[in-house]
Amino acid sequence: MDMILSKQIAKENVAANIRRLMDDRNLTQVQLADAAGISQPFVHKLLHGKALPNAVDLRNVAEVLGVSSDDLMESSLERKLRKIG
């Protein structure tokens, strides 16, 4: 797969997963940013697929949301297949 396309897909997966998990936990962008040690504008970029976190930020966000870094990166299809199998 083209590297640019792959990176965009990763951004979209992270955005969708963070958004879903924030909704599940009733977290605001400011609350997530403060708890994960990142800025609110960066959270905004993550939620809109405009940025991809580095490994440390990904781990911190995942920890705040109570999931693994891998969980934040996976696609909705991968999540559904994991539940089935």
CSV table of N, CA, C and O in Angstrom, one decimal:
chain,number,residue,atom,x,y,z
A,1,MET,N,0.8,-1.2,0.0
A,1,MET,CA,0.0,0.0,0.0
A,1,MET,C,0.9,1.2,0.0
A,1,MET,O,1.9,1.3,0.6
A,2,ASP,N,0.5,2.2,-0.7
A,2,ASP,CA,1.2,3.5,-0.7
A,2,ASP,C,1.4,4.1,0.7
A,2,ASP,O,0.4,4.0,1.5
A,3,MET,N,2.6,4.5,1.0
A,3,MET,CA,2.9,5.0,2.4
A,3,MET,C,2.0,6.2,2.8
A,3,MET,O,1.6,6.2,3.9
A,4,ILE,N,1.7,7.1,1.9
A,4,ILE,CA,0.9,8.2,2.2
A,4,ILE,C,-0.5,7.8,2.5
A,4,ILE,O,-1.1,8.2,3.5
A,5,LEU,N,-1.1,6.9,1.7
A,5,LEU,CA,-2.4,6.4,1.9
A,5,LEU,C,-2.4,5.6,3.2
A,5,LEU,O,-3.4,5.7,4.0
A,6,SER,N,-1.4,4.8,3.5
A,6,SER,CA,-1.3,4.0,4.8
A,6,SER,C,-1.3,5.0,6.0
A,6,SER,O,-2.0,4.7,7.0
A,7,LYS,N,-0.6,6.1,5.9
A,7,LYS,CA,-0.6,7.0,7.0
A,7,LYS,C,-1.9,7.7,7.2
A,7,LYS,O,-2.4,7.9,8.3
A,8,GLN,N,-2.6,8.0,6.1
A,8,GLN,CA,-3.9,8.6,6.2
A,8,GLN,C,-4.9,7.7,6.8
A,8,GLN,O,-5.7,8.1,7.6
A,9,ILE,N,-4.8,6.4,6.4
A,9,ILE,CA,-5.7,5.4,7.0
A,9,ILE,C,-5.5,5.3,8.5
A,9,ILE,O,-6.4,5.2,9.3
A,10,ALA,N,-4.2,5.3,8.9
A,10,ALA,CA,-3.9,5.2,10.3
A,10,ALA,C,-4.4,6.5,11.1
A,10,ALA,O,-5.0,6.3,12.2
A,11,LYS,N,-4.3,7.6,10.5
A,11,LYS,CA,-4.9,8.9,11.1
A,11,LYS,C,-6.4,8.7,11.3
A,11,LYS,O,-6.9,9.1,12.3
A,12,GLU,N,-7.1,8.2,10.3
A,12,GLU,CA,-8.5,8.0,10.3
A,12,GLU,C,-8.9,7.0,11.4
A,12,GLU,O,-9.9,7.2,12.1
A,13,ASN,N,-8.2,5.9,11.5
A,13,ASN,CA,-8.5,4.9,12.5
A,13,ASN,C,-8.3,5.5,13.9
A,13,ASN,O,-9.2,5.3,14.8
A,14,VAL,N,-7.2,6.2,14.1
A,14,VAL,CA,-6.9,6.8,15.4
A,14,VAL,C,-8.0,7.8,15.8
A,14,VAL,O,-8.6,7.8,16.9
A,15,ALA,N,-8.4,8.6,14.8
A,15,ALA,CA,-9.4,9.6,15.0
A,15,ALA,C,-10.7,9.0,15.4
A,15,ALA,O,-11.4,9.4,16.4
A,16,ALA,N,-11.2,8.0,14.7
A,16,ALA,CA,-12.4,7.3,14.9
A,16,ALA,C,-12.4,6.6,16.3
A,16,ALA,O,-13.4,6.7,17.1
A,17,ASN,N,-11.3,6.0,16.6
A,17,ASN,CA,-11.2,5.2,17.9
A,17,ASN,C,-11.2,6.2,19.1
A,17,ASN,O,-11.9,6.0,20.1
A,18,ILE,N,-10.4,7.3,19.0
A,18,ILE,CA,-10.4,8.2,20.1
A,18,ILE,C,-11.7,8.9,20.3
A,18,ILE,O,-12.2,9.0,21.4
A,19,ARG,N,-12.4,9.3,19.2
A,19,ARG,CA,-13.7,9.9,19.3
A,19,ARG,C,-14.7,9.0,20.0
A,19,ARG,O,-15.4,9.4,20.9
A,20,ARG,N,-14.7,7.7,19.5
A,20,ARG,CA,-15.7,6.7,20.1
A,20,ARG,C,-15.4,6.5,21.6
A,20,ARG,O,-16.3,6.5,22.4
A,21,LEU,N,-14.1,6.3,21.9
A,21,LEU,CA,-13.8,6.1,23.3
A,21,LEU,C,-14.0,7.3,24.2
A,21,LEU,O,-14.5,7.2,25.4
A,22,MET,N,-13.8,8.5,23.7
A,22,MET,CA,-14.1,9.7,24.4
A,22,MET,C,-15.6,9.8,24.7
A,22,MET,O,-16.0,10.2,25.8
A,23,ASP,N,-16.4,9.5,23.7
A,23,ASP,CA,-17.8,9.6,23.8
A,23,ASP,C,-18.3,8.6,24.9
A,23,ASP,O,-19.1,8.9,25.8
A,24,ASP,N,-17.7,7.3,24.8
A,24,ASP,CA,-18.1,6.3,25.8
A,24,ASP,C,-17.8,6.7,27.2
A,24,ASP,O,-18.5,6.3,28.2
A,25,ARG,N,-16.7,7.5,27.4
A,25,ARG,CA,-16.3,7.9,28.7
A,25,ARG,C,-16.6,9.3,29.1
A,25,ARG,O,-16.2,9.8,30.1
A,26,ASN,N,-17.4,10.0,28.2
A,26,ASN,CA,-17.9,11.3,28.4
A,26,ASN,C,-16.7,12.3,28.7
A,26,ASN,O,-16.7,13.1,29.7
A,27,LEU,N,-15.6,12.1,28.0
A,27,LEU,CA,-14.4,13.0,28.1
A,27,LEU,C,-14.5,14.1,27.1
A,27,LEU,O,-14.8,13.9,25.9
A,28,THR,N,-14.1,15.3,27.6
A,28,THR,CA,-13.9,16.4,26.6
A,28,THR,C,-12.5,16.4,26.1
A,28,THR,O,-11.6,15.7,26.6
A,29,GLN,N,-12.3,17.2,25.1
A,29,GLN,CA,-10.9,17.4,24.5
A,29,GLN,C,-10.0,17.9,25.6
A,29,GLN,O,-8.8,17.4,25.7
A,30,VAL,N,-10.4,18.8,26.4
A,30,VAL,CA,-9.5,19.4,27.4
A,30,VAL,C,-9.2,18.4,28.5
A,30,VAL,O,-8.0,18.3,28.9
A,31,GLN,N,-10.2,17.6,28.9
A,31,GLN,CA,-9.9,16.5,29.9
A,31,GLN,C,-8.9,15.5,29.3
A,31,GLN,O,-8.0,15.1,30.1
A,32,LEU,N,-9.1,15.1,28.1
A,32,LEU,CA,-8.2,14.1,27.5
A,32,LEU,C,-6.8,14.7,27.4
A,32,LEU,O,-5.8,14.0,27.8
A,33,ALA,N,-6.7,15.9,26.9
A,33,ALA,CA,-5.4,16.6,26.8
A,33,ALA,C,-4.7,16.7,28.1
A,33,ALA,O,-3.5,16.3,28.2
A,34,ASP,N,-5.4,17.1,29.1
A,34,ASP,CA,-4.8,17.3,30.5
A,34,ASP,C,-4.3,16.0,31.0
A,34,ASP,O,-3.2,15.9,31.5
A,35,ALA,N,-5.1,14.9,30.9
A,35,ALA,CA,-4.8,13.6,31.5
A,35,ALA,C,-3.7,13.0,30.7
A,35,ALA,O,-2.9,12.2,31.3
A,36,ALA,N,-3.6,13.2,29.4
A,36,ALA,CA,-2.6,12.6,28.6
A,36,ALA,C,-1.3,13.4,28.4
A,36,ALA,O,-0.3,12.9,27.8
A,37,GLY,N,-1.3,14.6,28.9
A,37,GLY,CA,-0.1,15.4,28.9
A,37,GLY,C,0.2,16.0,27.5
A,37,GLY,O,1.3,16.2,27.1
A,38,ILE,N,-0.9,16.2,26.7
A,38,ILE,CA,-0.8,16.8,25.4
A,38,ILE,C,-1.7,18.1,25.3
A,38,ILE,O,-2.5,18.3,26.2
A,39,SER,N,-1.6,18.8,24.3
A,39,SER,CA,-2.3,20.1,24.2
A,39,SER,C,-3.7,19.8,23.6
A,39,SER,O,-3.9,18.8,22.8
A,40,GLN,N,-4.7,20.6,23.9
A,40,GLN,CA,-6.0,20.5,23.4
A,40,GLN,C,-6.0,20.7,21.9
A,40,GLN,O,-6.7,19.9,21.2
A,41,PRO,N,-5.3,21.6,21.3
A,41,PRO,CA,-5.2,21.7,19.9
A,41,PRO,C,-4.7,20.5,19.2
A,41,PRO,O,-5.2,20.1,18.1
A,42,PHE,N,-3.8,19.7,19.8
A,42,PHE,CA,-3.3,18.5,19.3
A,42,PHE,C,-4.4,17.4,19.3
A,42,PHE,O,-4.6,16.7,18.4
A,43,VAL,N,-5.2,17.4,20.4
A,43,VAL,CA,-6.3,16.5,20.5
A,43,VAL,C,-7.3,16.8,19.4
A,43,VAL,O,-7.8,15.9,18.7
A,44,HIS,N,-7.6,18.0,19.1
A,44,HIS,CA,-8.4,18.4,18.0
A,44,HIS,C,-7.9,17.9,16.7
A,44,HIS,O,-8.7,17.4,15.9
A,45,LYS,N,-6.6,18.0,16.5
A,45,LYS,CA,-6.0,17.5,15.2
A,45,LYS,C,-6.2,16.0,15.1
A,45,LYS,O,-6.4,15.5,14.1
A,46,LEU,N,-6.0,15.3,16.2
A,46,LEU,CA,-6.1,13.9,16.3
A,46,LEU,C,-7.5,13.5,15.9
A,46,LEU,O,-7.8,12.6,15.1
A,47,LEU,N,-8.5,14.2,16.5
A,47,LEU,CA,-9.9,13.8,16.3
A,47,LEU,C,-10.4,14.1,14.9
A,47,LEU,O,-11.4,13.5,14.4
A,48,HIS,N,-9.7,15.0,14.2
A,48,HIS,CA,-10.1,15.3,12.8
A,48,HIS,C,-9.1,14.7,11.7
A,48,HIS,O,-9.2,15.0,10.6
A,49,GLY,N,-8.3,13.7,12.2
A,49,GLY,CA,-7.5,13.0,11.3
A,49,GLY,C,-6.4,13.9,10.6
A,49,GLY,O,-5.9,13.6,9.5
A,50,LYS,N,-6.0,14.9,11.3
A,50,LYS,CA,-5.0,15.8,10.8
A,50,LYS,C,-3.6,15.6,11.4
A,50,LYS,O,-2.6,16.2,10.9
A,51,ALA,N,-3.5,14.7,12.4
A,51,ALA,CA,-2.2,14.4,13.0
A,51,ALA,C,-2.2,12.9,13.4
A,51,ALA,O,-3.3,12.3,13.7
A,52,LEU,N,-1.0,12.4,13.6
A,52,LEU,CA,-0.8,11.1,14.1
A,52,LEU,C,0.1,11.2,15.3
A,52,LEU,O,1.2,11.8,15.2
A,53,PRO,N,-0.2,10.7,16.5
A,53,PRO,CA,0.6,10.9,17.6
A,53,PRO,C,1.9,10.0,17.5
A,53,PRO,O,1.9,9.0,16.9
A,54,ASN,N,3.0,10.5,18.2
A,54,ASN,CA,4.2,9.7,18.3
A,54,ASN,C,3.9,8.5,19.3
A,54,ASN,O,2.8,8.5,19.9
A,55,ALA,N,4.8,7.6,19.5
A,55,ALA,CA,4.6,6.4,20.3
A,55,ALA,C,4.2,6.8,21.7
A,55,ALA,O,3.4,6.2,22.4
A,56,VAL,N,4.9,7.8,22.3
A,56,VAL,CA,4.7,8.2,23.7
A,56,VAL,C,3.3,8.8,23.9
A,56,VAL,O,2.5,8.4,24.8
A,57,ASP,N,2.9,9.7,23.0
A,57,ASP,CA,1.6,10.3,23.1
A,57,ASP,C,0.5,9.3,22.8
A,57,ASP,O,-0.5,9.3,23.5
A,58,LEU,N,0.7,8.4,21.9
A,58,LEU,CA,-0.2,7.3,21.6
A,58,LEU,C,-0.5,6.5,22.9
A,58,LEU,O,-1.6,6.2,23.2
A,59,ARG,N,0.6,6.1,23.5
A,59,ARG,CA,0.5,5.3,24.7
A,59,ARG,C,-0.2,6.0,25.8
A,59,ARG,O,-1.1,5.5,26.5
A,60,ASN,N,0.1,7.3,26.0
A,60,ASN,CA,-0.5,8.1,27.0
A,60,ASN,C,-2.0,8.3,26.8
A,60,ASN,O,-2.8,8.2,27.7
A,61,VAL,N,-2.4,8.6,25.5
A,61,VAL,CA,-3.8,8.7,25.2
A,61,VAL,C,-4.5,7.4,25.4
A,61,VAL,O,-5.6,7.3,26.0
A,62,ALA,N,-3.9,6.3,25.0
A,62,ALA,CA,-4.5,4.9,25.2
A,62,ALA,C,-4.7,4.6,26.7
A,62,ALA,O,-5.8,4.1,27.1
A,63,GLU,N,-3.7,5.0,27.5
A,63,GLU,CA,-3.8,4.7,28.9
A,63,GLU,C,-5.0,5.5,29.5
A,63,GLU,O,-5.7,4.9,30.3
A,64,VAL,N,-5.1,6.8,29.1
A,64,VAL,CA,-6.2,7.6,29.7
A,64,VAL,C,-7.6,7.0,29.3
A,64,VAL,O,-8.5,6.9,30.0
A,65,LEU,N,-7.6,6.4,28.0
A,65,LEU,CA,-8.9,5.9,27.5
A,65,LEU,C,-9.1,4.4,28.0
A,65,LEU,O,-10.1,3.8,27.7
A,66,GLY,N,-8.1,3.8,28.6
A,66,GLY,CA,-8.2,2.5,29.1
A,66,GLY,C,-8.1,1.4,28.1
A,66,GLY,O,-8.7,0.3,28.3
A,67,VAL,N,-7.3,1.6,27.1
A,67,VAL,CA,-7.1,0.6,26.0
A,67,VAL,C,-5.6,0.6,25.7
A,67,VAL,O,-4.8,1.3,26.2
A,68,SER,N,-5.3,-0.3,24.8
A,68,SER,CA,-3.9,-0.4,24.3
A,68,SER,C,-3.6,0.5,23.2
A,68,SER,O,-4.6,0.9,22.5
A,69,SER,N,-2.4,0.8,22.9
A,69,SER,CA,-2.0,1.6,21.7
A,69,SER,C,-2.5,0.9,20.4
A,69,SER,O,-3.0,1.5,19.5
A,70,ASP,N,-2.4,-0.5,20.4
A,70,ASP,CA,-2.9,-1.2,19.3
A,70,ASP,C,-4.4,-1.0,19.0
A,70,ASP,O,-4.9,-0.9,17.9
A,71,ASP,N,-5.1,-0.9,20.1
A,71,ASP,CA,-6.6,-0.7,20.0
A,71,ASP,C,-6.9,0.6,19.4
A,71,ASP,O,-7.8,0.7,18.6
A,72,LEU,N,-6.1,1.6,19.6
A,72,LEU,CA,-6.3,2.9,19.0
A,72,LEU,C,-6.0,2.9,17.5
A,72,LEU,O,-6.6,3.7,16.8
A,73,MET,N,-5.1,2.0,17.1
A,73,MET,CA,-4.7,2.0,15.7
A,73,MET,C,-5.5,1.1,14.8
A,73,MET,O,-5.6,1.3,13.6
A,74,GLU,N,-6.3,0.2,15.4
A,74,GLU,CA,-7.0,-0.8,14.6
A,74,GLU,C,-8.2,-0.2,13.9
A,74,GLU,O,-8.8,0.8,14.4
A,75,SER,N,-8.6,-0.8,12.8
A,75,SER,CA,-9.7,-0.3,12.1
A,75,SER,C,-11.0,-0.9,12.7
A,75,SER,O,-11.0,-1.9,13.4
A,76,SER,N,-12.1,-0.4,12.3
A,76,SER,CA,-13.4,-0.9,12.8
A,76,SER,C,-13.6,-2.3,12.3
A,76,SER,O,-14.1,-3.2,13.0
A,77,LEU,N,-13.1,-2.7,11.1
A,77,LEU,CA,-13.2,-4.0,10.6
A,77,LEU,C,-12.4,-5.0,11.5
A,77,LEU,O,-12.9,-6.1,11.8
A,78,GLU,N,-11.2,-4.6,11.8
A,78,GLU,CA,-10.3,-5.4,12.6
A,78,GLU,C,-11.0,-5.6,14.0
A,78,GLU,O,-10.9,-6.7,14.6
A,79,ARG,N,-11.6,-4.6,14.5
A,79,ARG,CA,-12.3,-4.7,15.8
A,79,ARG,C,-13.4,-5.7,15.8
A,79,ARG,O,-13.6,-6.5,16.6
A,80,LYS,N,-14.2,-5.6,14.7
A,80,LYS,CA,-15.3,-6.5,14.5
A,80,LYS,C,-14.9,-8.0,14.4
A,80,LYS,O,-15.4,-8.9,15.0
A,81,LEU,N,-13.8,-8.2,13.6
A,81,LEU,CA,-13.3,-9.5,13.4
A,81,LEU,C,-12.7,-10.1,14.7
A,81,LEU,O,-12.8,-11.3,15.0
A,82,ARG,N,-12.1,-9.2,15.5
A,82,ARG,CA,-11.6,-9.7,16.8
A,82,ARG,C,-12.7,-10.1,17.7
A,82,ARG,O,-12.6,-11.1,18.4
A,83,LYS,N,-13.8,-9.4,17.7
A,83,LYS,CA,-14.9,-9.8,18.5
A,83,LYS,C,-15.6,-11.1,18.1
A,83,LYS,O,-16.0,-11.9,18.9
A,84,ILE,N,-15.6,-11.4,16.8
A,84,ILE,CA,-16.1,-12.6,16.3
A,84,ILE,C,-15.2,-13.8,16.6
A,84,ILE,O,-15.7,-14.9,17.0
A,85,GLY,N,-13.9,-13.6,16.3
A,85,GLY,CA,-13.0,-14.8,16.4
A,85,GLY,C,-12.4,-14.8,17.7
A,85,GLY,O,-11.8,-15.7,18.2
